[in-house]
Coordinates of C-alpha atoms in Angstrom, one line a residue:
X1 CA -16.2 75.9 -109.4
X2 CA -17.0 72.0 -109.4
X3 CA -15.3 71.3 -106.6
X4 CA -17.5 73.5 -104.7
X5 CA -20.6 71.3 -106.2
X6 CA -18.7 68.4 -104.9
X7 CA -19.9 65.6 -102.5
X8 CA -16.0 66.2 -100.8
X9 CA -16.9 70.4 -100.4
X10 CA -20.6 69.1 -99.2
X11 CA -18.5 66.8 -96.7
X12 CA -16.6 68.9 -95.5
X13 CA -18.6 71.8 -94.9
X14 CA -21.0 69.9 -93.4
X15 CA -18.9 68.6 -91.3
X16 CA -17.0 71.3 -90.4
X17 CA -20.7 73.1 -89.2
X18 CA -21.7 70.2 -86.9
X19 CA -18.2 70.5 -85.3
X20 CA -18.3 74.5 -85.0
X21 CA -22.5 73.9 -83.8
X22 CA -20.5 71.3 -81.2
X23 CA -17.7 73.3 -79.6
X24 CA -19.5 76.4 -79.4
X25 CA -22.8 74.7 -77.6
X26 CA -23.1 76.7 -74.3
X27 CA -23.7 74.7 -71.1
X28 CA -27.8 75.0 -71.0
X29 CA -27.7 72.4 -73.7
X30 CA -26.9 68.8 -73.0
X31 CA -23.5 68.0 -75.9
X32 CA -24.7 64.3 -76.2
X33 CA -28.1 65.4 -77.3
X34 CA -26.4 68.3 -79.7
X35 CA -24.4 65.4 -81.0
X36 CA -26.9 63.2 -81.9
X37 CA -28.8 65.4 -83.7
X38 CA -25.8 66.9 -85.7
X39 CA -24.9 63.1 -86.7
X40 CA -28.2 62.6 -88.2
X41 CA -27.9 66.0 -90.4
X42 CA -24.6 65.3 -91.5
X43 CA -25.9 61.8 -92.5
X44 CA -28.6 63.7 -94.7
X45 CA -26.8 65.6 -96.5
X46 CA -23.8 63.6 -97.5
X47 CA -26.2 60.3 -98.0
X48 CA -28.6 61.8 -100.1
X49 CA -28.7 58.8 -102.4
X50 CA -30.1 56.6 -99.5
X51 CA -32.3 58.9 -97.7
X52 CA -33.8 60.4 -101.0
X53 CA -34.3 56.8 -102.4
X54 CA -37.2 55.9 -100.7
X55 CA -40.2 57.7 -102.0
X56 CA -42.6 56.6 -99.3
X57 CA -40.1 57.9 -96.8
X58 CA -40.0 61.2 -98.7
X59 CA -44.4 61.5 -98.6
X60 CA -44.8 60.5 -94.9
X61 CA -42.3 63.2 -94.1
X62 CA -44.3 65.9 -96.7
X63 CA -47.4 64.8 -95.1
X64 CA -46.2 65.5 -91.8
X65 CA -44.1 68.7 -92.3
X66 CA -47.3 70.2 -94.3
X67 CA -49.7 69.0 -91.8
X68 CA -48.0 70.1 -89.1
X69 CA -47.5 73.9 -90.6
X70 CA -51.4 74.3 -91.6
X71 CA -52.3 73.1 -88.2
X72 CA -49.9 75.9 -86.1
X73 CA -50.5 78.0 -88.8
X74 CA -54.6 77.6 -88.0
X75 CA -54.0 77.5 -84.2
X76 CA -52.6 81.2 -84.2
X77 CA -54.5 82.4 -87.2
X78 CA -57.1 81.7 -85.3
X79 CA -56.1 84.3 -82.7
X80 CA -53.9 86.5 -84.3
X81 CA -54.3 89.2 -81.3
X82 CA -53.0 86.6 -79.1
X83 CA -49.9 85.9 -80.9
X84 CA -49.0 89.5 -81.6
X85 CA -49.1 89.5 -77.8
X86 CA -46.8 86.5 -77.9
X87 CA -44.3 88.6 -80.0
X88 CA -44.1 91.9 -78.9
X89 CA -43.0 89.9 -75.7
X90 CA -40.5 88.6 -77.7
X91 CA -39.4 92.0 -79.2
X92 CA -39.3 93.6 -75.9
X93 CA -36.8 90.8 -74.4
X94 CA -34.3 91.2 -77.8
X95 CA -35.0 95.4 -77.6
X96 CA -33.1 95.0 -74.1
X97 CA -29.9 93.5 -75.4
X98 CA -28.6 90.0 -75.8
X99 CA -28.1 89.2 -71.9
X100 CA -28.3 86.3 -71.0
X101 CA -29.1 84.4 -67.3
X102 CA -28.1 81.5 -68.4
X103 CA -29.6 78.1 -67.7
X104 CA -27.6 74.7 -67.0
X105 CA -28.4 71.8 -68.0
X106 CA -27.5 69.1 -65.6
X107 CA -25.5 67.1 -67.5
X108 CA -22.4 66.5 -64.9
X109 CA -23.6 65.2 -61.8
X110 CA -26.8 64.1 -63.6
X111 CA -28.4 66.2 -60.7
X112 CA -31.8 67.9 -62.7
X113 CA -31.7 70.6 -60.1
X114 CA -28.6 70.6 -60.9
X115 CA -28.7 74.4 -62.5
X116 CA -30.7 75.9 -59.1
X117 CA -27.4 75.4 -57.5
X118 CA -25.5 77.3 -59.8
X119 CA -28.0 80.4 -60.0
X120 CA -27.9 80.4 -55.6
X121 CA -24.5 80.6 -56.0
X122 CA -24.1 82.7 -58.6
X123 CA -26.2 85.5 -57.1
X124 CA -24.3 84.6 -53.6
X125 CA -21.4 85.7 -55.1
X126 CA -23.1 89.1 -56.8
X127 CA -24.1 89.8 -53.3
X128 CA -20.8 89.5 -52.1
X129 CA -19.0 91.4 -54.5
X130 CA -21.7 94.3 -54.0
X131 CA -20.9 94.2 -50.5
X132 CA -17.6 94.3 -50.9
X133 CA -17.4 97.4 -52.9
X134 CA -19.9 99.0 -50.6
X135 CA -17.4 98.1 -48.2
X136 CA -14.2 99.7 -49.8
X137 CA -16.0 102.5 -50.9
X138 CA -19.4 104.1 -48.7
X139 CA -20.3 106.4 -51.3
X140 CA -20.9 103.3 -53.9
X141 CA -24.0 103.6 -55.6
X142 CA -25.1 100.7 -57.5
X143 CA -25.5 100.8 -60.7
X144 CA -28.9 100.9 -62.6
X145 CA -29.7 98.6 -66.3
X146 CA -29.5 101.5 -68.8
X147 CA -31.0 100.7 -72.3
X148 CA -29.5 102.5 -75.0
X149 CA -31.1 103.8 -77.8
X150 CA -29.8 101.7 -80.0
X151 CA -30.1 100.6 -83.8
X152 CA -31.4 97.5 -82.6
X153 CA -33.8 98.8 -80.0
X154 CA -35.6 100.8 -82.1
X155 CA -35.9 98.3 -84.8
X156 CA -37.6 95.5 -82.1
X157 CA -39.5 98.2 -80.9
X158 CA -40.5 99.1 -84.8
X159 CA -41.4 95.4 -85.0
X160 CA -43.5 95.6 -81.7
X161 CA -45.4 98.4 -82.8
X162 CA -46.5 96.1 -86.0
X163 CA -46.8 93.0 -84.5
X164 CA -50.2 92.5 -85.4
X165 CA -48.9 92.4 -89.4
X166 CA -46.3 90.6 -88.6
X167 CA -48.5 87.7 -86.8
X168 CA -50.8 87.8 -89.2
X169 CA -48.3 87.2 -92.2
X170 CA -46.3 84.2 -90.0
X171 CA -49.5 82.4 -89.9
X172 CA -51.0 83.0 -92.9
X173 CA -47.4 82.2 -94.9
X174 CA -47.1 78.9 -92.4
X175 CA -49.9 78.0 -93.8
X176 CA -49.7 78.7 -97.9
X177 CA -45.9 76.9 -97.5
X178 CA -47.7 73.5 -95.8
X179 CA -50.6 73.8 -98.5
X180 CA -47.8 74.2 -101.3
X181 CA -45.6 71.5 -99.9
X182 CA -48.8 69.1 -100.1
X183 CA -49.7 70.1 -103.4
X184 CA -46.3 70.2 -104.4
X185 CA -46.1 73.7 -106.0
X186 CA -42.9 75.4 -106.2
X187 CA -41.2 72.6 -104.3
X188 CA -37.3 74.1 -103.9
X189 CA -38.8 78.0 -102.8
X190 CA -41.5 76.3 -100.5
X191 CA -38.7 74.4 -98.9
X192 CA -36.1 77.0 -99.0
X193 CA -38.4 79.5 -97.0
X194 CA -40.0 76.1 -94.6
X195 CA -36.2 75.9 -93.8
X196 CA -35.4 79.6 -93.3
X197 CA -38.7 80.0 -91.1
X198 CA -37.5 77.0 -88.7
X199 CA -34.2 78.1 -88.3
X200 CA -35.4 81.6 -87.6
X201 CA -37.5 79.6 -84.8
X202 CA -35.0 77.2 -83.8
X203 CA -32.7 80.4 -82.7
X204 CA -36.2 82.5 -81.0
X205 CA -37.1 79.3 -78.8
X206 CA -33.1 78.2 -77.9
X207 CA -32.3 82.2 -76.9
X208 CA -35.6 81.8 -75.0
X209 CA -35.0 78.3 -73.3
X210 CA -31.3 79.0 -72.4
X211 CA -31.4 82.9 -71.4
X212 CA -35.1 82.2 -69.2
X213 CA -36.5 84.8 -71.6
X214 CA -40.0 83.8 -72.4
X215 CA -41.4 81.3 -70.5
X216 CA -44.1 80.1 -73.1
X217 CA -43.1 79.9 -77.1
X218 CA -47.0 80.8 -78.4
X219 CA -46.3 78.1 -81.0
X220 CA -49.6 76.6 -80.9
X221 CA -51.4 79.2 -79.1
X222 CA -53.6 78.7 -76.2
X223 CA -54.6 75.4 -77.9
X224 CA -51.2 73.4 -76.8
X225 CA -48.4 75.6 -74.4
X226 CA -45.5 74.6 -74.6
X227 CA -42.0 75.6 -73.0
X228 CA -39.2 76.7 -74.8
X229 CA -37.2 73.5 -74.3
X230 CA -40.0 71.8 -76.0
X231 CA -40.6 73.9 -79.1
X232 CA -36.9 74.1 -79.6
X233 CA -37.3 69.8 -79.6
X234 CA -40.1 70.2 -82.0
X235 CA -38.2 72.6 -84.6
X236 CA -35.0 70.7 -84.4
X237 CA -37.0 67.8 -85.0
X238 CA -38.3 69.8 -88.2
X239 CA -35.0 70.6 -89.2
X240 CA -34.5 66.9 -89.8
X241 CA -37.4 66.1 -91.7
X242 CA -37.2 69.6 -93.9
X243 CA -33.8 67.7 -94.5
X244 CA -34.9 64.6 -95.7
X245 CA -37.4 66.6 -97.7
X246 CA -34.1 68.3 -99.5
X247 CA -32.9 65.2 -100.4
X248 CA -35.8 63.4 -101.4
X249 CA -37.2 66.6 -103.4
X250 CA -37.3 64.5 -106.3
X251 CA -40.2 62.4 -105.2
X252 CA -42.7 65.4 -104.8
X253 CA -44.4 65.7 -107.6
X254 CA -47.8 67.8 -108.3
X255 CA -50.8 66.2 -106.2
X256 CA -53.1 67.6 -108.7
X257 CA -52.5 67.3 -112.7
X258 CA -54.4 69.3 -114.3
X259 CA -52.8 73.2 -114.4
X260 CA -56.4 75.3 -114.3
X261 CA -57.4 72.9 -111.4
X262 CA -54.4 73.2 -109.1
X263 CA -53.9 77.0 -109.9
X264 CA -57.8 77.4 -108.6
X265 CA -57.3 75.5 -105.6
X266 CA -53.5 77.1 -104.9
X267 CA -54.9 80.6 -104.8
X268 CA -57.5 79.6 -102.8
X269 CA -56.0 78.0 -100.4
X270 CA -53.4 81.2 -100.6
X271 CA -56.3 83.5 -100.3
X272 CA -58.0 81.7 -97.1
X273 CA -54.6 81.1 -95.3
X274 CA -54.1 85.5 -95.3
X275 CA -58.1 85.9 -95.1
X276 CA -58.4 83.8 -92.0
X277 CA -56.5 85.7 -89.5
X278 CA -58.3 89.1 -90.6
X279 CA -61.6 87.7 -90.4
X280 CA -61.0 86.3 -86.6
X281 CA -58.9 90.0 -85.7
X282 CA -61.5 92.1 -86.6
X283 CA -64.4 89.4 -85.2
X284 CA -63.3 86.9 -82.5
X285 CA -61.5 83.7 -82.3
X286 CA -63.9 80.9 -83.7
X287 CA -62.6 78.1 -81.3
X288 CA -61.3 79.8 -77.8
X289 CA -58.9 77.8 -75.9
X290 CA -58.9 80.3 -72.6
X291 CA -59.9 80.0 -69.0
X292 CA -62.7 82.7 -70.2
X293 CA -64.2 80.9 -72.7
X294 CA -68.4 80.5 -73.2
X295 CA -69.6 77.8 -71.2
X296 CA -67.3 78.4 -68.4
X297 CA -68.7 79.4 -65.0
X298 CA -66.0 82.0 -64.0
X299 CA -66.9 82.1 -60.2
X300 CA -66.2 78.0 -60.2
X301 CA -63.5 78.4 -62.6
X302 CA -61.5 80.3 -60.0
X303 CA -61.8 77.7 -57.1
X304 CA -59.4 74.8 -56.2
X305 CA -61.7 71.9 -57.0
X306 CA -62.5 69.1 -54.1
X307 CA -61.4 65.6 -55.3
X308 CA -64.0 63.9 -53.0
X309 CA -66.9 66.0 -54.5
X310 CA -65.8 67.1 -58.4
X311 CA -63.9 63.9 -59.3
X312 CA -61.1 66.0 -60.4
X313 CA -57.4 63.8 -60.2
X314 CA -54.7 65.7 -57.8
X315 CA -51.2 66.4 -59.2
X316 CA -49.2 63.3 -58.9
X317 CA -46.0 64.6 -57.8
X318 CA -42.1 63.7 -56.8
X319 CA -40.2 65.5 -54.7
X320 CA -36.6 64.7 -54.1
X321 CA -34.5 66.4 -51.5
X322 CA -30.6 66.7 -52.2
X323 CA -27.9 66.9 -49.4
X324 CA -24.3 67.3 -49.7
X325 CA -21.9 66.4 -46.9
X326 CA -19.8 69.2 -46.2
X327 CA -15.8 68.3 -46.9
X328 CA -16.5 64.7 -48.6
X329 CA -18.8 66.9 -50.7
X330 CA -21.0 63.3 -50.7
X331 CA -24.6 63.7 -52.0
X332 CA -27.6 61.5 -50.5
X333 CA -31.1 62.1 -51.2
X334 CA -34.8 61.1 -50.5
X335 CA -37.8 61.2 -52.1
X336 CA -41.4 62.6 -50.6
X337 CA -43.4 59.1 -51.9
X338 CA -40.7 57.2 -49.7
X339 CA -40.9 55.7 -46.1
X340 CA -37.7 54.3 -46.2
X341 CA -36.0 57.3 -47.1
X342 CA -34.9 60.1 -43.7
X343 CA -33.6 63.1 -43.7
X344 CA -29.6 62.9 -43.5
X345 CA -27.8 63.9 -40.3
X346 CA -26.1 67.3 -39.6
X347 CA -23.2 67.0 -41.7
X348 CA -25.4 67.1 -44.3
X349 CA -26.5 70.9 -45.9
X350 CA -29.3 71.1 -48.2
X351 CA -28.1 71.5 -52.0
X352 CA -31.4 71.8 -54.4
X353 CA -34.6 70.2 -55.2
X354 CA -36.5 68.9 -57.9
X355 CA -40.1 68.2 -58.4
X356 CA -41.3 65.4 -60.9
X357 CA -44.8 66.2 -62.5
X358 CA -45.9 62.1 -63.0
X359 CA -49.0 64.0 -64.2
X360 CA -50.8 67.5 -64.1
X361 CA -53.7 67.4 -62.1
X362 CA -57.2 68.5 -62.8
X363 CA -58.2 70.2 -59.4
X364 CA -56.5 73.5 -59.7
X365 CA -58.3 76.9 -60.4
X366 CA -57.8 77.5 -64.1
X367 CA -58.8 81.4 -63.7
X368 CA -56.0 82.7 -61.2
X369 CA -55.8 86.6 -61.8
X370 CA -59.8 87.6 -62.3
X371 CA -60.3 90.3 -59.4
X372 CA -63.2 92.8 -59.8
X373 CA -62.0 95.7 -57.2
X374 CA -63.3 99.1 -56.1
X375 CA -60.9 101.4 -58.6
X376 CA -60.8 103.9 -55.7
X377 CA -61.5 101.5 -52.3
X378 CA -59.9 98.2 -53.9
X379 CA -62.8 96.2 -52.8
X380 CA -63.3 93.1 -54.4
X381 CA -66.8 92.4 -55.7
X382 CA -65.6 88.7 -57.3
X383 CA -68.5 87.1 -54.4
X384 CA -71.5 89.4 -54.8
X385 CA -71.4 90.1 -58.6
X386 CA -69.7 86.4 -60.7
X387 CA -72.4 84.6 -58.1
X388 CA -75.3 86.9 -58.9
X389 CA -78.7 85.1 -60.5
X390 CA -79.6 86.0 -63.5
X391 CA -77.9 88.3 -66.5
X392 CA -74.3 90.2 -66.0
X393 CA -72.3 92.5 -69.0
X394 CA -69.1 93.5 -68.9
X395 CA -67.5 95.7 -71.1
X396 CA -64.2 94.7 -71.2
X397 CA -61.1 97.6 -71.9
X398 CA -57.5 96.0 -71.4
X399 CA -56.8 99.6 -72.4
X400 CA -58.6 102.4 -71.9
X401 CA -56.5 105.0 -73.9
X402 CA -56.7 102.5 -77.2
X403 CA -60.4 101.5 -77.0
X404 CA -62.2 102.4 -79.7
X405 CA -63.9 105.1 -79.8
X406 CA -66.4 104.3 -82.2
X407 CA -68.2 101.7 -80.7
X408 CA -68.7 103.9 -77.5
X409 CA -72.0 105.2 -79.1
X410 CA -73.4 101.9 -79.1
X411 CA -72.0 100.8 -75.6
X412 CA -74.5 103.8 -74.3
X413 CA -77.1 102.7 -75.8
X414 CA -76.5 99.1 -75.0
X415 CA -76.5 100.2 -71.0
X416 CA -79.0 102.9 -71.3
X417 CA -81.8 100.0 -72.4
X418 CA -79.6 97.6 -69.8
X419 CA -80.4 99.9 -66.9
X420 CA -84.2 100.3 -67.9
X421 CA -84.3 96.8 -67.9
X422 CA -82.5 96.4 -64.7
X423 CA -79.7 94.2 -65.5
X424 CA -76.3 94.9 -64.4
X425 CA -73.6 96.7 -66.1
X426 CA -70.1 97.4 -65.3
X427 CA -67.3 98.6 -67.3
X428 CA -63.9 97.3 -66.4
X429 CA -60.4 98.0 -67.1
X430 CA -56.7 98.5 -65.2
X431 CA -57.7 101.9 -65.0
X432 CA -57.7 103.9 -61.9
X433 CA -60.7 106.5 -61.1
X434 CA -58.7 109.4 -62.4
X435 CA -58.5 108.0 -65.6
X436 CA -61.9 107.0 -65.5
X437 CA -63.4 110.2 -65.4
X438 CA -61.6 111.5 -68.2
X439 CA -63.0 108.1 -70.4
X440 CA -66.6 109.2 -69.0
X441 CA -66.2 112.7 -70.4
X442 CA -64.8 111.9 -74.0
X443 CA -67.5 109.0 -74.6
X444 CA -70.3 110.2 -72.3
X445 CA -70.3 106.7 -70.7
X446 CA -72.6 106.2 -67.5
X447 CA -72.2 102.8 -66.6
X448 CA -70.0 102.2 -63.3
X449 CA -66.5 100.9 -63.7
X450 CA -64.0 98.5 -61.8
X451 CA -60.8 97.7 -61.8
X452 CA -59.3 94.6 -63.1
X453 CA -55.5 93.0 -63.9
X454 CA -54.8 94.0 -67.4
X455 CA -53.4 90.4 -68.0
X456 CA -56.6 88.8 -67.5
X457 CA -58.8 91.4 -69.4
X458 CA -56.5 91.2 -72.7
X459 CA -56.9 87.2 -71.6
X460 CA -61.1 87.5 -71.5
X461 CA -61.5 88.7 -74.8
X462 CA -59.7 89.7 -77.7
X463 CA -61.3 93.3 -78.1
X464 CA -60.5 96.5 -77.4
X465 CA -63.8 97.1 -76.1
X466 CA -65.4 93.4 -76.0
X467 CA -68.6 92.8 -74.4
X468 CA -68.8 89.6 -72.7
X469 CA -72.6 88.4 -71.1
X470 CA -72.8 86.3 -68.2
X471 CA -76.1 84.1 -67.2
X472 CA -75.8 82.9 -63.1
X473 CA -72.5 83.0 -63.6
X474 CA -71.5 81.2 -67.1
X475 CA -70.6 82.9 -69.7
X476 CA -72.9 82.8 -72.8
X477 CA -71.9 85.2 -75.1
X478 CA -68.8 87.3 -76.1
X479 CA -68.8 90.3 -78.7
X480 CA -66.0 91.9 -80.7
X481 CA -66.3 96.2 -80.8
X482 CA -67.2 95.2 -84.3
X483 CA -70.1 92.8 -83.6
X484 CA -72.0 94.5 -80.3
X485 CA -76.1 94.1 -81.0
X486 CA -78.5 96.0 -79.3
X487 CA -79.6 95.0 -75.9
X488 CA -83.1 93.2 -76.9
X489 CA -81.3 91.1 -79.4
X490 CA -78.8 90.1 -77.3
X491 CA -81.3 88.8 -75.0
X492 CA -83.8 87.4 -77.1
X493 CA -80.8 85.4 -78.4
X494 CA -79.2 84.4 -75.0
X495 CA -81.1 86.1 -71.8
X496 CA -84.2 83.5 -71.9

């Protein structure tokens, strides 16, 4: 039993992980990068008595771990809808099955577009082996993705049906465990679970990067997107510090001495980091990070912005061609911002390209799917009603089956004092006019409806129905089903 408490078990387990973590590391991952990283774990744990000696080491990391879980904690507390959105996506992509179209990372020819060659040619040779069974056999049918009801689909689908609860706890826990670790309460559990969280991440983001699962982590919200590749960075770069927070655990002492004081501000800290996210699901985000957001004229938003006129900066951009001599199997390239560079002559085939984002531009549209159409003649009204003069409401319904039902008395009333005022009105959803009709029956609504992209109405306002109030075209005010006014309040407050 002691030589399981041993530094030489520590060693060698330790060890013996990094080299598994090594061997088994799957060609979307660079091995050098792997290898760095597992070096600098293995150095924690088995030189605990240098890492864990210096104390200021030890409170710049808790400062930074703990900071750094209130803060994404916050971000998606502070749209809990949103990240329930977030991971239903992911439950759906792990309810299908472990598959996995793998990424490369361009690691032997130092090529970066390295991996779009070996996805052409892996579908080339699908196609050809299709072929060639439809070929040996005409009656060949291909076959179709079956899902199985499995043990493990119905448990992600389980977890998607309660991903609101489930975003709501990640949050609020994320931030308790960042308060604790600054306070220093319950130091080994708040770092046992800080460590079993980021591994459970570590895994959710790598699956994602290297399968092209999920295309944006949700991490920080709206507030800061990032890829998978660069959440997985960010939580292996938290597994390091957690580490040194293991070894120097000795150092973090209670930040406030007296009992009564710290157990106060513990629970409420505890209380606010679980109250938070109710407050802004059942009212609205408090900051808004989208496209949508007040103060935003949506008609503008959705044009490509003139450098000459808006002062907006283009996307400053790279392109680099790759050719490959057929036989030598030779490669040249060129580069767009070149004048010196030409294209190569016909010996040459085309292999990949990649594009090198200097920086991200300013001049794009940031609203790209807004399109307010005719549900039965799929006209789009986008010109005549988002440049209209004067006061615009839209009741927003990304689902018209799940809106809520109570609040439909006072969208009525709302449009009923709306139309004797004369100001517009429309209802929209992804509904078609079918559907429609059977809304106006149950509720008893009047108020004309259009079609819009569901994506864009669960991105305009995180309500299920939300009323959102336009003034020449900017958006002034947004309400949650739970906060609607009555129509002369909301324009004493925002229609003068």
């Amino acid at each position: 039993m002691q030589f399981f408490r041993s530094r030489l078990f520590r060693f060698f387990v330790s060890v013996g992980l990094a080299a598994l973590f090594y061997f088994l590391c799957p060609p979307c991952f660079n091995k050098m990068y792997l290898l760095g990283v597992l070096v600098l774990l293995v150095l924690i744990i088995n030189l605990p008595m240098f890492f864990g000696r210096f104390a200021i080491l030890t409170h710049i990391v808790r400062i930074a771990v703990g900071g750094l879980f209130i803060f994404s904690g916050f971000i998606k507390a502070n749209d809990p809808v949103g990240f329930s959105i977030k991971l239903e996506e992911y439950f759906e992509v792990f309810g299908q099955g472990f598959s996995c179209d793998m990424q490369v990372a361009a690691q032997t020819t130092g090529i970066p577009c390295e991996q779009e060659v070996v996805k052409r040619k892996a579908d080339e040779q699908k196609r050809a082996e299709l072929e060639a069974k439809k070929a040996a056999d005409p009656n060949y049918v291909e076959p179709q993705l079956q899902h199985e009801e499995t043990f493990f689909k119905k448990l992600n689908e389980y977890f998607a049906h309660h991903s609101l609860f489930l975003a709501i706890l990640i949050c609020g826990l994320e931030m308790a465990l960042g308060l604790f670790l600054l306070l220093g309460i319950q130091v080994r559990w708040t770092l046992l679970l800080l460590l079993a969280m980021i591994i459970f991440f570590s895994f959710l983001t790598f699956y994602s990067a290297c399968c092209n699962k999920v295309t944006s982590c949700g991490c920080f919200g709206d507030a800061i997107p990032l890829t998978p590749w660069e959440s997985f960075w960010k939580d292996l770069i938290l597994l390091i510090l957690i580490s040194i927070l293991f070894v120097g655990e000795h150092h973090i002492r209670p930040l406030i001495k007296n009992g009564i004081v710290m157990a106060a501000v513990a629970g409420t800290g505890l209380f606010l980091s679980f109250a938070f996210p109710v407050y802004t699901y059942r009212h609205l985000p408090i900051i808004d990070f989208r496209p949508y957001k007040i103060g935003t004229n949506w008609y503008e938003a959705m044009q490509k912005k003139d450098p000459a006129t808006s002062g907006c900066k283009r996307d400053s951009v790279i392109i680099t061609y790759y050719y490959q001599q057929a036989g030598t199997g030779k490669m040249v390239h060129f580069r767009s911002t070149s004048m010196n560079d030409s294209f190569p002559d016909s010996t040459y085939n085309y292999y990949c390209r990649h594009d090198h984002y200097v920086w991200k531009g300013t001049c794009d549209a940031t609203i790209l799917d807004f399109g307010l159409a005719d549900p039965e003649t799929g006209e789009n009204f986008n010109d005549s009603i988002l440049r209209l003069k004067g006061v615009v409401f839209f009741l927003i319904m990304e689902d018209i089956d799940k809106a809520d039902r109570a609040a439909m008395g006072k969208v009525n009333l709302f449009y009923k004092d709306a139309q004797q005022s004369n100001v517009v009105f429309y209802g929209l959803s992804n509904s078609g006019s079918e559907k429609n009709a059977l809304f106006r029956e149950e509720t008893g609504a009047k108020y004309p409806m259009l079609q819009v992209d569901g994506t864009a109405l669960k991105t305009i306002i995180r309500s299920n129905p939300g009323l959102v109030m336009l003034k020449d075209g900017v958006a002034v005010a947004m309400w949650h089903a739970n906060d609607i006014p009555g129509f002369a309040e909301a324009m004493e407050a925002y229609g003068k």
